[in-house]
Each structure stands twice: as C-alpha cells, then as structure tokens.
Amino acid sequence: MHEYIAVDSDFSLIFTAIYSGAKLSLQTAGVLTLCMLISLVAEGFSKRLRWFRQVCSFCVLFITTLLFIARFPFYQQFHSGFNQMIFTAMHEDVYALFISLIEEFHLPLKLCIVVLLVCVLNYIFNKFIDKKWGFFKWSKLKSKYRLIILLIGVYLLATLSLYGGGWSWKTGVNWENAGITNDTFLNESILDDYQAIYRAYANQMRMEACNGLSFSADDVDVLAQRLTQKNGNYDLKNYLKKEATGAKIIKPQHIFVIVSESYANWPLVAKYNNLHIADNMQKVIAQDNTVYTSHMLPSGSSTIGALMTMVTGMANSNLYLTTMPEALKEPYLTASAPQMKNLGYETSFWYAGPATWENIQEFTLAQGFDKFYSRGNLDENATGSVWGADDEYLYDAIFKQIDENKATFSVILNTSNHSPFNIDLQSKGFNEEVVRQALPESEKNNQELIKELGHFWYADKMAGEFIEKVQKKYPDSLIIFVGDHADRYNIDKTPSMYERYTVPLIITGKGITKDLLPKDNAGSQIDIMPTVIDLIAPEKFEYYSVGTPLMNNKLGQSYAFWITANAIGNTDDLTDKAQFFGEQILPPKAQLEDYVNAVRAISWWLGKYGTIIDKSLLQ
C-alpha cells in the first residue's frame, strides 16, 4: 500500500512511524500477554490443561490475524484504520452487510486463509512454549536472586507496556497522541488493529456523550446568541425563528431533493473532466436555469448523517436520531417536512433500500413526512444489491407517482453508487476504455477502481436522465441535487481535503439564475432546506432552521471540517492546518470556533432536550 504514502514522506518519517507504532503496540502486547498468562498459570496447576493454553493461543492469534487481514480493505474504503464505522455497521442491515462482505471482499476465501495461517502460527507458538530453554548459570543462582531479577524484569516490561513504550504517560505513546507525522497513512499505521478498535470505542463513547462536548445550558444560550444575534431568553424557538425575504421564483409545483449516494464533488472538478463520469450533471450545471456550488460539506461521513440532517434540519451532533425516542415522538422544530407542508406541499420520502434500514421508515414518518416509499414499492423485478434497487428503477417509480394535481415535495435517497458494485455497467453503456485511458499509469489496470468509477458514472447518468425527464414534462419543478457524503474513493491516493470531503450542491428549475448564489457562498447540508424555503416562500413566512440560506451564508461545517469559498480545514485545528483552493483568505479563528460550537450545541440540545434551555435538564 505504498501508493497511499505521501510523495514527500522520506525514510526517516517512515522509521518514526514504525518506532512510535512499536512503542504503542507494547500496550497491546501487554494485554495479549495477560490473556495468555491466565492459561499458562492454569497449566502450571495441572498439565491436563495444556489444551486450554492451546485454545487460548489459537483465539488470540485468530483475532489478531483476522484484524490484520481486514485492515487493508478497510483502509482502502475509508482512508483510515478501524474507526467508528464499525459501530455504525451495528445499526446496518446485518444480512445486507453479510452479503456485501461475501460479494465485495470475498469473506469465505479470506476466512479460510486466516484459519490456515493461524493453525501454522499456533503450532509454531506452542512448540516454542513447550521447548525447555536452558539459561546460562540461571539454575546456579540462589532463588532470592532469581526472584529479584524476575520481579525487575516484570516491572520493566509492565511499565513499558502500561505507558506505551515510556516510563510514564508523559513519555509514552497512546492513540490520541500517536499521529506525529504529517502523513495520514503513516499516522494510521502507527496504530495496530487493537489500538484502532480501542480508538473507535473511545470515540463512540464520546459520541454517545455528544462527542465529549461539555456545553452547559448557559453555553448553549450564549452560543445561540452569537450565532443568531438575538436574545432568545433561553428558548431555541426564539433563536431559530426566521422570516423568508420573499419568493425569488414562482412557486414550483413539484420539488425534488436528491441525496445521492457517495456523489463526491471531485469528479466535477475540471482536471477530472477527461474521465467523463460526471458528464450528465455537468450538462445540468451548464444550463442557464441552474446554479452550482462546490463549497459544500456533508453532515457526516456516512449516509445516516445526511439522512438525519435532511429530515430534521439539525447539524451532526453525534446523536443517533433515527433510534432516539425523542425523534420518534414528534417532529423537531426544524424538521423539513412539516415546514414544507405549511407551504402547501404533500411530502414523501423515497429510499431505494429496505424500509428497516436505520429505522428509516419509522423515523421519516415520525418527523412529519406524509408518505414513505422503499424497495418494496418499486418494481419487483428491479435489479440491485442487498442495499437497494438500482437507481433507474427508483427514479422510474418516482416519475410514475408524480401527481399533476398536487404540490409535492419529495426527498430521494438512492443506493447504486455503493459496494458491492454489481451493476452490469457494459449493458448500461459504460465505456471502460475512456476511463482507463484517463487514469494515471499506475491505475490503468486497477479494475476495482474502474468499476467504482463506473458506478459513479451510472449514478450520474440516471440522475441526469431523471432531471431531464422531469423538466421536460413538469417544467415548473425545482430540483436540488446533493451528495450524501464523499470520502470513499479518489484517483489521487493522497487527495486534498477539498477533493476528499466536499460534495456538490446543484439547484435547477424554472426561474433559477446563475447569480442566485454569491460567489463567496459556502455551507453544509443544514443550509439546504433554509435555502429552498427562502427561495419559494412568501415574504414574512416564518420557519425554523439551524442553518442559513446560502444566499447569505459564507461558512459551512460538518462532523469534523469547516469550509469557506476559499479554504477548508478540520474543526480541531481550526485555521492552523487549513488548505486553500481559492484565494488565501481565512475566517477569523474566534468566529469560526463560535460558529462550529454554536450549530453543534444548538443541534445537540434541541435533539436531546427540546427548545427550552434549562440547566435542570442536565441533572
């Protein structure tokens, strides 16, 4: 996997990563040694328990080897060692996930390889343990000296193991301070698989406690004041209330919000045009009645983040809203469906997959959607994967369901651009050779990458054809197209943050003009519905949102990043490690910090405690 290492990472940096990783892995080695020590002590009491030691060693070796084998495809998919996605997977459709592992990652074959390898390793290990080792003059030492030497040895090894290769926490390495290089791949390689899983667990616990954020009621109120420039008197309803400035276009009869699986922005960047995998959306963008912004961040690193934000209007505050009792009781103040119903629209949610995924049916209906459609409502002969029907069947069903006599608002979530990538691309017209010739020499024979790019092409083609079809028959429609998340695959193995994390936002329809959004606009998915409402609602129409219409917004944030029209950075370092893709202009650090904290704190409080900011609710 050397191609994932940055080109400017020299041997000294690689050695630093290996050395730091070895220190950190002393913690893991210490824990595994303790596991084996139990079996060795048991064997010391009775030789008949030798089998117990062999079983323990097999289990330790099996888990370790299995994780090692699994880390390669995991990194290729998520550009990370094991992370919180393993906990997200627990909420997925178990059957669909299992089938995906079989089809995409050849699970049975790899399990067989792991078992064979572990059998060999276990045999060698136990032969090593059974061998009688003679130490020079050890037996001649007095027992008290042997005990002293043994205790000193145990103390030294235990201390180094406990503190990650140091004599105290100040000199040791742990997962939080292991990222000491400027190379993402090397930083991830420092963590062994057990440490990576522990990191995921620690972050998950923080997530369940709202990412470790310790906002008090007063903090939430102060941040809400700074965000909205209002005195809401400890009531989020007062802070989040907005008034539309007046319709910018004639009220459309039909509104479609397409949240497209893994549709990243980078294929729309000019330098990738020769791939021709985003030609259809490029064609839409070129229309006079279309506006497009690339200064857009998704709410989360997976589809569930986009789902929660597009339904509730709240930023990602690490609340798992789809299963929270509060979210299933009644719509939130900022929920999109009830507010669109106030504008006279019948609301529906379309999902290409099963209705049970992420509790999506119960969640969307509880949040105010009138109707919900899923895989069971599509053509029973539709092709697809375990995650859902192919896009063409989803869009076809939606088009047939359009009621000319009603004003409709539809949110659409597709699945085709997702592993196991099993669409027959050739039958759909995909020209593999065009893509191959546009790839760098090192990737021309990478069939997996070409297949992934082919599925992006398919999602682009189906979305483009649906938009064209709708605009031809229902010219007064408004269509909003946005990627649910990026960060899945790139041509560049070490992409910039801009190419890796941004998603496109495309708004097309009658009355839309190129100058609708200022050039310095920026935002995230929390800003989409406020933009739609302000675009079509009459003057003084009251609505509620955490986000701001993009006509007036110049800053966006996500689960871990922020963006402006010129720069992008992570929310931990704020402006310290920003990357520029436009002019070298940065927002004031204090303003950025307040914005990020405010949208998270407000979304967290609203999601968990409701509109009234009362410190007694925290007790």
Phi, psi and omega in degrees: 000028182298337182292345178276349179281136180299146185296335182265012178272110183270182185297325181297323178291320178296318179297320178300317179295317180296316181295315179294321178296322178295319178297312181297322183289351172297328176298313180297316180299323179297318180293316180295325177295320178297321177300317180287329182299324179302315181290325180291321177295317179299319180293329179295330177281328181209120180298339179295342181272016176302324179299326181294320177297319181292323177294317179298315181295323178297316181297315180297314181292323180296311181297316181297316181290320179299316179296321180297317179294322184286338186292333182293303178295331179295316180293319180299329181277318190244003181054041183199155166291184182307129183223197186295349178299334179291334176277325175300323181298334180294339179266356182281172173291111187300317180296315180297320179295319180296314179297321179297319179295323179290312186284320186271322187244009174053053186303313182301315181298315183291328176294321177297317178298317179298313182298315179298315180296319181293322178300317178295312181297320181294322177297313180296316182300313183288330172297320179296317181293321183288338183292138178274117183259128178258124180257136185303119176059008180298317183290341180276346179287149176293151185301324182292327178289321177298320179295318180296313180299318181296317180295319178296317180297316179296318180298315181297313182292320181294320180295313179297324178291316183298317186260014177067053176083011178233171180272351174203176180295340181287331183251352182275178179243135171228174188297334183283333181246017184282338184282072188265351178261171177261018180247119183302315182296315180294322178298321178290327182288341177296325180277121171289175189294323178293320179294322178296320179292322177296321176300315179299319179295315180298317179292326178295319178296322177294320179299318181291341173256029180064050173063025178075005180286137184244055179289129171272172177299320178295321178301313181299317181294316180297316180294322177296322177297317181293324181289318189257349184059037178231161169252099186271000177055048175060034178225114182296337178298323178288323182289320190269355179289133179228161176239131178296146182272359181116140185301135178266341178223164174296136184304118181289150179285324182228135177236129178238128174248106182265116177256101193265127182305123173054027179275091180282165181276337191300327178294345178272352178288141189306321186292349178252010182301328183288354173285330180058039177257355180233028185297324184291316178287331173298321179295318177297315181300325183288344181294149180294333183264033183224140172236144186223136173230140178252005181267058191226134178246146174282164179286325184218180181269001178219173185300326184299327178297314178295319179303310184296318182291314182294335179272317186261340183080006183258152179287164179288106178244023178062033168258133180272080191296331186295342180240002181283134179304324181298321182285339182265355182276311181199161181296144174289162180305324186263004184303143187285317187299310180300325181287327175288328175294326176295339177267004174097016183257142168277131189252142178215151178239128181245129178226132185286344184261194182287148183292344182273347182299126178052026180058032191295323181293309180298320182295310183293321178292321178295332180270016166105359178289138181290320184224152177227133178233142180219195184307325181291345180264359182263177179306124182295341178264008182296137174280165180165196178241185179294343180275340179160174180287154177298151187304323184300325179285324177296309182294325179296318179294321180295315182299319180291337184271351183298127180259114183295338186266001181234150169276124186235146175234121185232130171258132187237127179237114183259178187220354191297326181276059185211144175303148020271015175050064187246016179288141175283087187295325182299320180290341179270354177101012181288128179263095184298324184292326178299316179292316182301316182293335181274349181280154173297158184307322183292344184246359185299333180256013180275088185295327178296317178296317179298321179295318178297315178295327177295325178286329172296315177304317181295314179299320178295316181297313182293320179295317180298318180292323178295315180299316180297319181294316180295314183294331180288317184271327181233075187295344179268018179277156174240129182235129176245127182239128179213147174284145179286326175192167174246220171057048173239304177212148178222157172293314178284127181287340176233068185290157173292162178300323181299313181288330185280325192246342185280153175236156179274150169237120182237126178241122184222143180160174182297127178095346178286137179235161182298331183266015179301317180253134177295155183296335182264020177289155174199155180182193177220187186295340177292344183266355185289308182294321173302325178296314180297313182297314181293337180286325189244342187282149176291160180301140179076002176298128182269133175214172184232135179201149171280322181278180184231143176307137184294345175297337183236007188252136183232014183210134178232156178215157178225199180300336183211001188223164173229160182209147168234189178285354184234337189214162177217146179203176178263155188281351175281315183265352181054243185271357187293327183236037182292150174242138183260140171234002176221217176295153182277071180237130179243147174288156175303136185300319181295319179296318180296315180297317179297318182296311181299312180296322184294310183293328177289314182296316180296315181295320179297312182294313181299318181292326187260324189239348180099200189274331184278125180269096185232121184298336180294338179291341180276348184277000000 
